[in-house]
mmCIF file of C-alpha atoms in Angstrom:
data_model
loop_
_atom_site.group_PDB
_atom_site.id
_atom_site.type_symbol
_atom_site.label_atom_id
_atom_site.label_comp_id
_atom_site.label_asym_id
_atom_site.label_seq_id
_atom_site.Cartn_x
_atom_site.Cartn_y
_atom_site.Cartn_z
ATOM 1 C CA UNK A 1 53.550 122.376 223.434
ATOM 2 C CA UNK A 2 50.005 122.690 224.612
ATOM 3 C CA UNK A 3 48.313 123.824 227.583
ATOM 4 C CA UNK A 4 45.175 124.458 229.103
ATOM 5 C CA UNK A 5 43.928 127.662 230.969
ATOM 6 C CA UNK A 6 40.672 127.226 233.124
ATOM 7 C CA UNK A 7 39.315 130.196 234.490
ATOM 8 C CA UNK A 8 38.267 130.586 238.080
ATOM 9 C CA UNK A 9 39.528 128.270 240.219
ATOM 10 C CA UNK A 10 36.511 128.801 242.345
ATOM 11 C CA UNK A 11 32.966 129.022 240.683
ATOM 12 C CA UNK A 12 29.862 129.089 243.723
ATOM 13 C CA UNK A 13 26.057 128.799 241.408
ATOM 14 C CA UNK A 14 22.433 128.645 242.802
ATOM 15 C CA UNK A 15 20.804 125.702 242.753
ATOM 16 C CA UNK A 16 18.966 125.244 239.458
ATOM 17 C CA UNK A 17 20.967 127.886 237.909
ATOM 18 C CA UNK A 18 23.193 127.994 234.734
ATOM 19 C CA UNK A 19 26.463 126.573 235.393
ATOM 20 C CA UNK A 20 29.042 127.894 233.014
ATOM 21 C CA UNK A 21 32.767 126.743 233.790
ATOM 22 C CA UNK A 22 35.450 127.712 231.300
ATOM 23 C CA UNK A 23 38.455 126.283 229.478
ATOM 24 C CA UNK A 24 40.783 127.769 226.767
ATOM 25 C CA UNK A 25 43.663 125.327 225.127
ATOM 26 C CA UNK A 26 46.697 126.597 223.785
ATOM 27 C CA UNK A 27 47.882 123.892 220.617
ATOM 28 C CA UNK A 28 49.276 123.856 217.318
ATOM 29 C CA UNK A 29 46.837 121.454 216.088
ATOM 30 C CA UNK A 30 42.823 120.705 216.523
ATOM 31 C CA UNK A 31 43.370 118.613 219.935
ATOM 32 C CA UNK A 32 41.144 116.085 221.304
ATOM 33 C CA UNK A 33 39.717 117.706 224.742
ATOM 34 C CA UNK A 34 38.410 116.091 227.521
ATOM 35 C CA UNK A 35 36.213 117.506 230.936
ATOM 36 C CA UNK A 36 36.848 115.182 233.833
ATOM 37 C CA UNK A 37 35.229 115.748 237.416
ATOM 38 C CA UNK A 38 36.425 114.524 240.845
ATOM 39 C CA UNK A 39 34.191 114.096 243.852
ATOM 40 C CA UNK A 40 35.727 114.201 247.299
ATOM 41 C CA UNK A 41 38.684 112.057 247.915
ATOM 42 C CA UNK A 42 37.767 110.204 244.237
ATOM 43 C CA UNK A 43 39.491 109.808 241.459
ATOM 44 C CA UNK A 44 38.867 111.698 238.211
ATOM 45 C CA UNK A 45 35.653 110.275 236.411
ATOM 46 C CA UNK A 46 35.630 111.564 232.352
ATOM 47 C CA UNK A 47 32.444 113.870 232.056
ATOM 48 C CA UNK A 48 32.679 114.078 228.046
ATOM 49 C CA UNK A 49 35.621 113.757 225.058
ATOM 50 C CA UNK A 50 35.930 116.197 222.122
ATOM 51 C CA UNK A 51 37.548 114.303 219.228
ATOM 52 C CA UNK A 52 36.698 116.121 215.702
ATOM 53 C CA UNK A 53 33.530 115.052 215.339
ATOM 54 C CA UNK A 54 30.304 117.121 216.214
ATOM 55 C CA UNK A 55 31.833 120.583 217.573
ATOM 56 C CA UNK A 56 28.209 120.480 220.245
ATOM 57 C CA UNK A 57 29.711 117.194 223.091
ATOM 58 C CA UNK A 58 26.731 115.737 225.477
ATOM 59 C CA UNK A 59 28.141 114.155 228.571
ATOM 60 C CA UNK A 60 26.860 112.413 231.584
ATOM 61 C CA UNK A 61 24.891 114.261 234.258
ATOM 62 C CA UNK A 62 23.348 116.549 231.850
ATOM 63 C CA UNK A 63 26.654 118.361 231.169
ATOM 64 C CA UNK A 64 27.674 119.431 227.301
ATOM 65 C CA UNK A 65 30.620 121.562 225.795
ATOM 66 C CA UNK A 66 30.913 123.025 222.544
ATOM 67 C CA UNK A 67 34.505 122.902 220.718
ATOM 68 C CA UNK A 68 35.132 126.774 219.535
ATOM 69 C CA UNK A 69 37.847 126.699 217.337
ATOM 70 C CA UNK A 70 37.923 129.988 216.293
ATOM 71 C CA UNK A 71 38.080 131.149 219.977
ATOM 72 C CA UNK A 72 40.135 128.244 220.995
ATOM 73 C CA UNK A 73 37.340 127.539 223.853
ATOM 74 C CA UNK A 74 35.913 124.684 224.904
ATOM 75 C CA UNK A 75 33.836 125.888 227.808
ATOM 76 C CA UNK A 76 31.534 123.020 229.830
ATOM 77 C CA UNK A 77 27.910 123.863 230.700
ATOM 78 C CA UNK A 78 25.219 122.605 232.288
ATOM 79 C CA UNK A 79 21.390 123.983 232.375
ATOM 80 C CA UNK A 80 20.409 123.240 235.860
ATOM 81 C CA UNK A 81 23.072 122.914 238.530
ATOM 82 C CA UNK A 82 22.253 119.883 241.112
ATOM 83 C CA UNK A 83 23.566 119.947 244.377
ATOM 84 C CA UNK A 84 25.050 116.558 243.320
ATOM 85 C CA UNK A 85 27.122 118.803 241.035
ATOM 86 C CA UNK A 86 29.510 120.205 243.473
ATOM 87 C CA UNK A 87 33.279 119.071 242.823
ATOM 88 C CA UNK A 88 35.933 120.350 241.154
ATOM 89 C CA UNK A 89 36.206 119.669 237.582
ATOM 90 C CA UNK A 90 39.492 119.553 235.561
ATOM 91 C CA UNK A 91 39.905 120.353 231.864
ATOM 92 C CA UNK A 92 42.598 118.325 229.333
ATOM 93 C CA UNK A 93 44.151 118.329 226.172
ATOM 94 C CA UNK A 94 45.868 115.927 224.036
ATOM 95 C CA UNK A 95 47.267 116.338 220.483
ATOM 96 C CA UNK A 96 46.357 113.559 218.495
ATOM 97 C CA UNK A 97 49.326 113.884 216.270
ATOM 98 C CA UNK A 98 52.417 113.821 218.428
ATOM 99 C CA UNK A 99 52.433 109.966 218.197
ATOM 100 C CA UNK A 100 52.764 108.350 221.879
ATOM 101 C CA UNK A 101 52.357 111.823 223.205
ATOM 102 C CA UNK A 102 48.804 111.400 221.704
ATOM 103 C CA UNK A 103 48.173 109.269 224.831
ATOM 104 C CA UNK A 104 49.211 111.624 227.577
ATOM 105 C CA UNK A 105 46.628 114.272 228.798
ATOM 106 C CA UNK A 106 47.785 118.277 229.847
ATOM 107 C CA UNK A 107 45.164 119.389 232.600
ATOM 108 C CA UNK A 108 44.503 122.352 233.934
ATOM 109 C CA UNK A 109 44.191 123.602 237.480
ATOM 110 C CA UNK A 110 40.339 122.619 238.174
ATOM 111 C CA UNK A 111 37.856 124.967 239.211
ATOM 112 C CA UNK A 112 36.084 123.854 242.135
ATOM 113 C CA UNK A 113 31.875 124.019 241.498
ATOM 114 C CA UNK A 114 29.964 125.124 244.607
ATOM 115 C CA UNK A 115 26.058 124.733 244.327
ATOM 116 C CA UNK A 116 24.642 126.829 247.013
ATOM 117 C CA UNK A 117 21.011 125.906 247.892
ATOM 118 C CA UNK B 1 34.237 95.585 238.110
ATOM 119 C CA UNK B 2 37.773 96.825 240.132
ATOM 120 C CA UNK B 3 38.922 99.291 236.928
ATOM 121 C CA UNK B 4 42.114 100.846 238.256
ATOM 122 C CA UNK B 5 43.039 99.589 242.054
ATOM 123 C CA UNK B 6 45.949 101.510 244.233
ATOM 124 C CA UNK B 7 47.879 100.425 247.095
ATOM 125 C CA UNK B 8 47.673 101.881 249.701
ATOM 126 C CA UNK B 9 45.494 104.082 249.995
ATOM 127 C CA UNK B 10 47.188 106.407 252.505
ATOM 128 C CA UNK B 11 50.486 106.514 253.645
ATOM 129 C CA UNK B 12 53.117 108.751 256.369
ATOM 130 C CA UNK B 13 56.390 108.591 255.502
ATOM 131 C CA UNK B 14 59.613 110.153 257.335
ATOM 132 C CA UNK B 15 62.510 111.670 255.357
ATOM 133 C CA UNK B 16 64.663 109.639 253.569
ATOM 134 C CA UNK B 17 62.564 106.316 254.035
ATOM 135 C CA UNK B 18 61.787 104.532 250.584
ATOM 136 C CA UNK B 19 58.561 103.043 249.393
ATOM 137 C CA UNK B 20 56.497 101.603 246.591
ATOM 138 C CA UNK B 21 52.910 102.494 245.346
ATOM 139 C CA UNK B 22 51.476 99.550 243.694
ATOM 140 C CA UNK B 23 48.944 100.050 240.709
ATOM 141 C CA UNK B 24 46.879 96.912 239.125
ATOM 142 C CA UNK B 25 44.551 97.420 236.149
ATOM 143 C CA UNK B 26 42.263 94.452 235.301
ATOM 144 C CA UNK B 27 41.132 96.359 231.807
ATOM 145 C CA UNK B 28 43.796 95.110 229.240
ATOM 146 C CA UNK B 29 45.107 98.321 228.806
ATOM 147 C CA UNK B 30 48.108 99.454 227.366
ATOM 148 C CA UNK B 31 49.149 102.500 228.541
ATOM 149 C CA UNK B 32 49.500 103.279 232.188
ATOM 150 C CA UNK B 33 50.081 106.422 234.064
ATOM 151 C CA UNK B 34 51.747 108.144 237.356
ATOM 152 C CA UNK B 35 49.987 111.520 238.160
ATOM 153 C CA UNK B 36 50.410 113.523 240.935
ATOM 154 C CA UNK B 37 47.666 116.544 242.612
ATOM 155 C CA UNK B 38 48.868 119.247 244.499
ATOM 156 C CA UNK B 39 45.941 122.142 245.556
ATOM 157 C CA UNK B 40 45.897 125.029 242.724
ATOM 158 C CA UNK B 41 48.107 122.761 240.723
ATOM 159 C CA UNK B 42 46.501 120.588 238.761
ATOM 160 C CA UNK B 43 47.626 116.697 237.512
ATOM 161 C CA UNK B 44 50.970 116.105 236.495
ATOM 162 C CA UNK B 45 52.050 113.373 234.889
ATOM 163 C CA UNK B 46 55.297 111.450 236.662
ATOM 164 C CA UNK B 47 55.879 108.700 234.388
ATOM 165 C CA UNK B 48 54.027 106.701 232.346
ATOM 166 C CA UNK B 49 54.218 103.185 230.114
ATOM 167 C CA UNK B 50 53.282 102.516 226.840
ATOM 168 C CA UNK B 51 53.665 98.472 227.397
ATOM 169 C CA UNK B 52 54.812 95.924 229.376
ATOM 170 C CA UNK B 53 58.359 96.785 230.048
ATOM 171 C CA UNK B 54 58.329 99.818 228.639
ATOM 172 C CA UNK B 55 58.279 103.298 231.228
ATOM 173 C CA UNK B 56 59.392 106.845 230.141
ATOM 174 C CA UNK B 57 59.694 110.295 231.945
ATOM 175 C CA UNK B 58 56.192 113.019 232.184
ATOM 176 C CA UNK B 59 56.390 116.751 233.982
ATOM 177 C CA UNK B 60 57.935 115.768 236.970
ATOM 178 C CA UNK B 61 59.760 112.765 237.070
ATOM 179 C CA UNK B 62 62.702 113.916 239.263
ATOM 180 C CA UNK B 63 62.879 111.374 242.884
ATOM 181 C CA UNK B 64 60.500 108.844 241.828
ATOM 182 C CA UNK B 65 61.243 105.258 239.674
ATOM 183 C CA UNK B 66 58.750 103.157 238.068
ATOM 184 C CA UNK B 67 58.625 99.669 236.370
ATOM 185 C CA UNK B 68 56.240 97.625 234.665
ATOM 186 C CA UNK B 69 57.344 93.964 234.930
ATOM 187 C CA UNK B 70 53.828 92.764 234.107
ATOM 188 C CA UNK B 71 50.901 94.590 231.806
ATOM 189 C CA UNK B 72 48.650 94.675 234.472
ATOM 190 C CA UNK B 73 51.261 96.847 236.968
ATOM 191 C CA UNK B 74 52.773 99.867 237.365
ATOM 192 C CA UNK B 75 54.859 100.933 240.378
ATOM 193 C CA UNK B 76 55.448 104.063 241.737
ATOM 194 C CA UNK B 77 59.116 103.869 243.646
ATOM 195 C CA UNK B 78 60.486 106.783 245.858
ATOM 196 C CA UNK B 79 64.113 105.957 247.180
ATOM 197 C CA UNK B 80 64.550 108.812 249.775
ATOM 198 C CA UNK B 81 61.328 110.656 250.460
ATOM 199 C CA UNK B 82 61.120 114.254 250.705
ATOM 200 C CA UNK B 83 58.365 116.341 252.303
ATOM 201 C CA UNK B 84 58.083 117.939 248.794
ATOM 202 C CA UNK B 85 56.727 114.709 247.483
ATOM 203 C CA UNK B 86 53.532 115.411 250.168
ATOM 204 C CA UNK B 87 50.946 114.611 247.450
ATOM 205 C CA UNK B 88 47.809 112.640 246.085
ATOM 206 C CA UNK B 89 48.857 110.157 243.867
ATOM 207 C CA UNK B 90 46.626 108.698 241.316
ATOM 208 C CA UNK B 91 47.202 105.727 238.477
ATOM 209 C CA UNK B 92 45.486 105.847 235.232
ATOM 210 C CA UNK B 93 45.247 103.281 232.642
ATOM 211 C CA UNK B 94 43.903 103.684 228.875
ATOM 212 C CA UNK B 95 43.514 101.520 225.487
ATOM 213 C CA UNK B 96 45.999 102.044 222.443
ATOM 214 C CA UNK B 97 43.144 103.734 220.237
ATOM 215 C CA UNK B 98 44.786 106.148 218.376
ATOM 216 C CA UNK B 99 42.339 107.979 216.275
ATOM 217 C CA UNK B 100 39.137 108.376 218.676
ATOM 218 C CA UNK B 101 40.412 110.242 221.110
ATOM 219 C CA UNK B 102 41.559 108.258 224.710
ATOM 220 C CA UNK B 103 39.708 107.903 227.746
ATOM 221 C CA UNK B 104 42.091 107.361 230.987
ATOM 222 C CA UNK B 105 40.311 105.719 233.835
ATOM 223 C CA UNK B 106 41.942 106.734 236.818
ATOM 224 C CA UNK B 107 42.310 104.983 240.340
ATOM 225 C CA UNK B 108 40.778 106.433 243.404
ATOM 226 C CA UNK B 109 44.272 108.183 244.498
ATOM 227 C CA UNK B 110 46.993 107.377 247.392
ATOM 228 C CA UNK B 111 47.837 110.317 249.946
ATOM 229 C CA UNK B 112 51.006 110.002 250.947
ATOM 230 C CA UNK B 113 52.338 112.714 254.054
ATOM 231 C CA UNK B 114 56.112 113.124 254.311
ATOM 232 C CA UNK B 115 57.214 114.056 257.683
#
């Protein structure tokens, strides 16, 4: 079975500074990994996929996340936080070989992004 | 552009009443999904489709029904609410693209309150 740990629920950054928001998998196979974000009283909008190819993911809104195998990581980042960036943003695993079960997504708990000015 | 569309939007149920969220997806897509947000919890999946009249169980399938008559629906049934099932509920559709990784697009969410 897999799972996915992010830590901090809550994460406050100042505006223009590094924000740095973490998420560790737990699978038996290379999974594909996703980093969604939800806006107040939204739905979940996909930020950027990880799907075996380039290990380094670029995303929308200037957000990237590298795939870490060895450390089982795959941590989202973002240079410059925007106050625009506050939300809460949910990590998610899939494992590509379980056949329909490749289609369902494990998320974690979110960690909520505060961008103080 | 609509993308995943939920009905309604909110909701206040009493105990024991029954209802129906409705979920229509004007993207072709195969697979459909029931999730459910609770604070500090996460998404968990209810129940999801693979195809038109197809629906199997997720995490936490225990007081709700679904069915998928047509490819573009999904319902969300719950026969005899409970104030446990106070939640956000949000639909999610995706592609059949095994291979490249899938991309759910999710509807904006219903809040149901049950009193």
């Amino acid at each position: 079975a897999q799972s996915v740990t992010q830590l901090g629920s809550h994460v406050s950054v100042s505006e223009g500074a590094l924000v740095l928001l973490r998420c560790n998998y737990s699978s038996s196979v290379p999974p594909y990994l996703f980093w969604y974000v939800q806006y107040p009283n939204q739905g979940l909008q996909l930020l950027l996929k990880y799907t075996s190819a380039a290990t380094l993911v670029k995303g929308i809104n200037g957000f990237e996340a590298e795939f870490k195998k060895s450390e089982t990581s795959f941590h989202l980042t973002k240079p410059s936080a925007h106050m625009s960036d506050a939300a809460e943003y949910f990590c998610a695993v899939s494992d590509p070989t379980s056949g329909a079960g490749s289609y369902q997504l494990t998320f974690g708990k979110g960690t909520k992004l505060s961008v103080i000015p | 552009n609509a993308g995943v569309t939920q009905t309604p939007k909110f909701r206040v149920l009493k105990t024991g009443q029954s209802m129906t969220l409705l979920c229509a997806q004007d993207m072709n897509h195969e697979y459909m999904y029931w999730y459910r947000q609770d604070p500090g919890m996460g998404l968990r999946l209810i129940h999801y489709s693979v195809g038109e009249g197809t629906t199997a169980k997720g995490e936490v399938p225990d007081g709700y029904n679904v069915s998928r008559l047509k490819k573009q629906n999904f319902l969300l049934g719950l026969e005899s609410a409970a104030p446990s099932q106070t939640s956000v509920y949000f639909c999610a559709s995706s592609l059949r693209t095994p291979g490249i990784g899938n991309t759910i697009y999710f509807g904006e969410g219903s809040w149901l309150t049950v009193v």
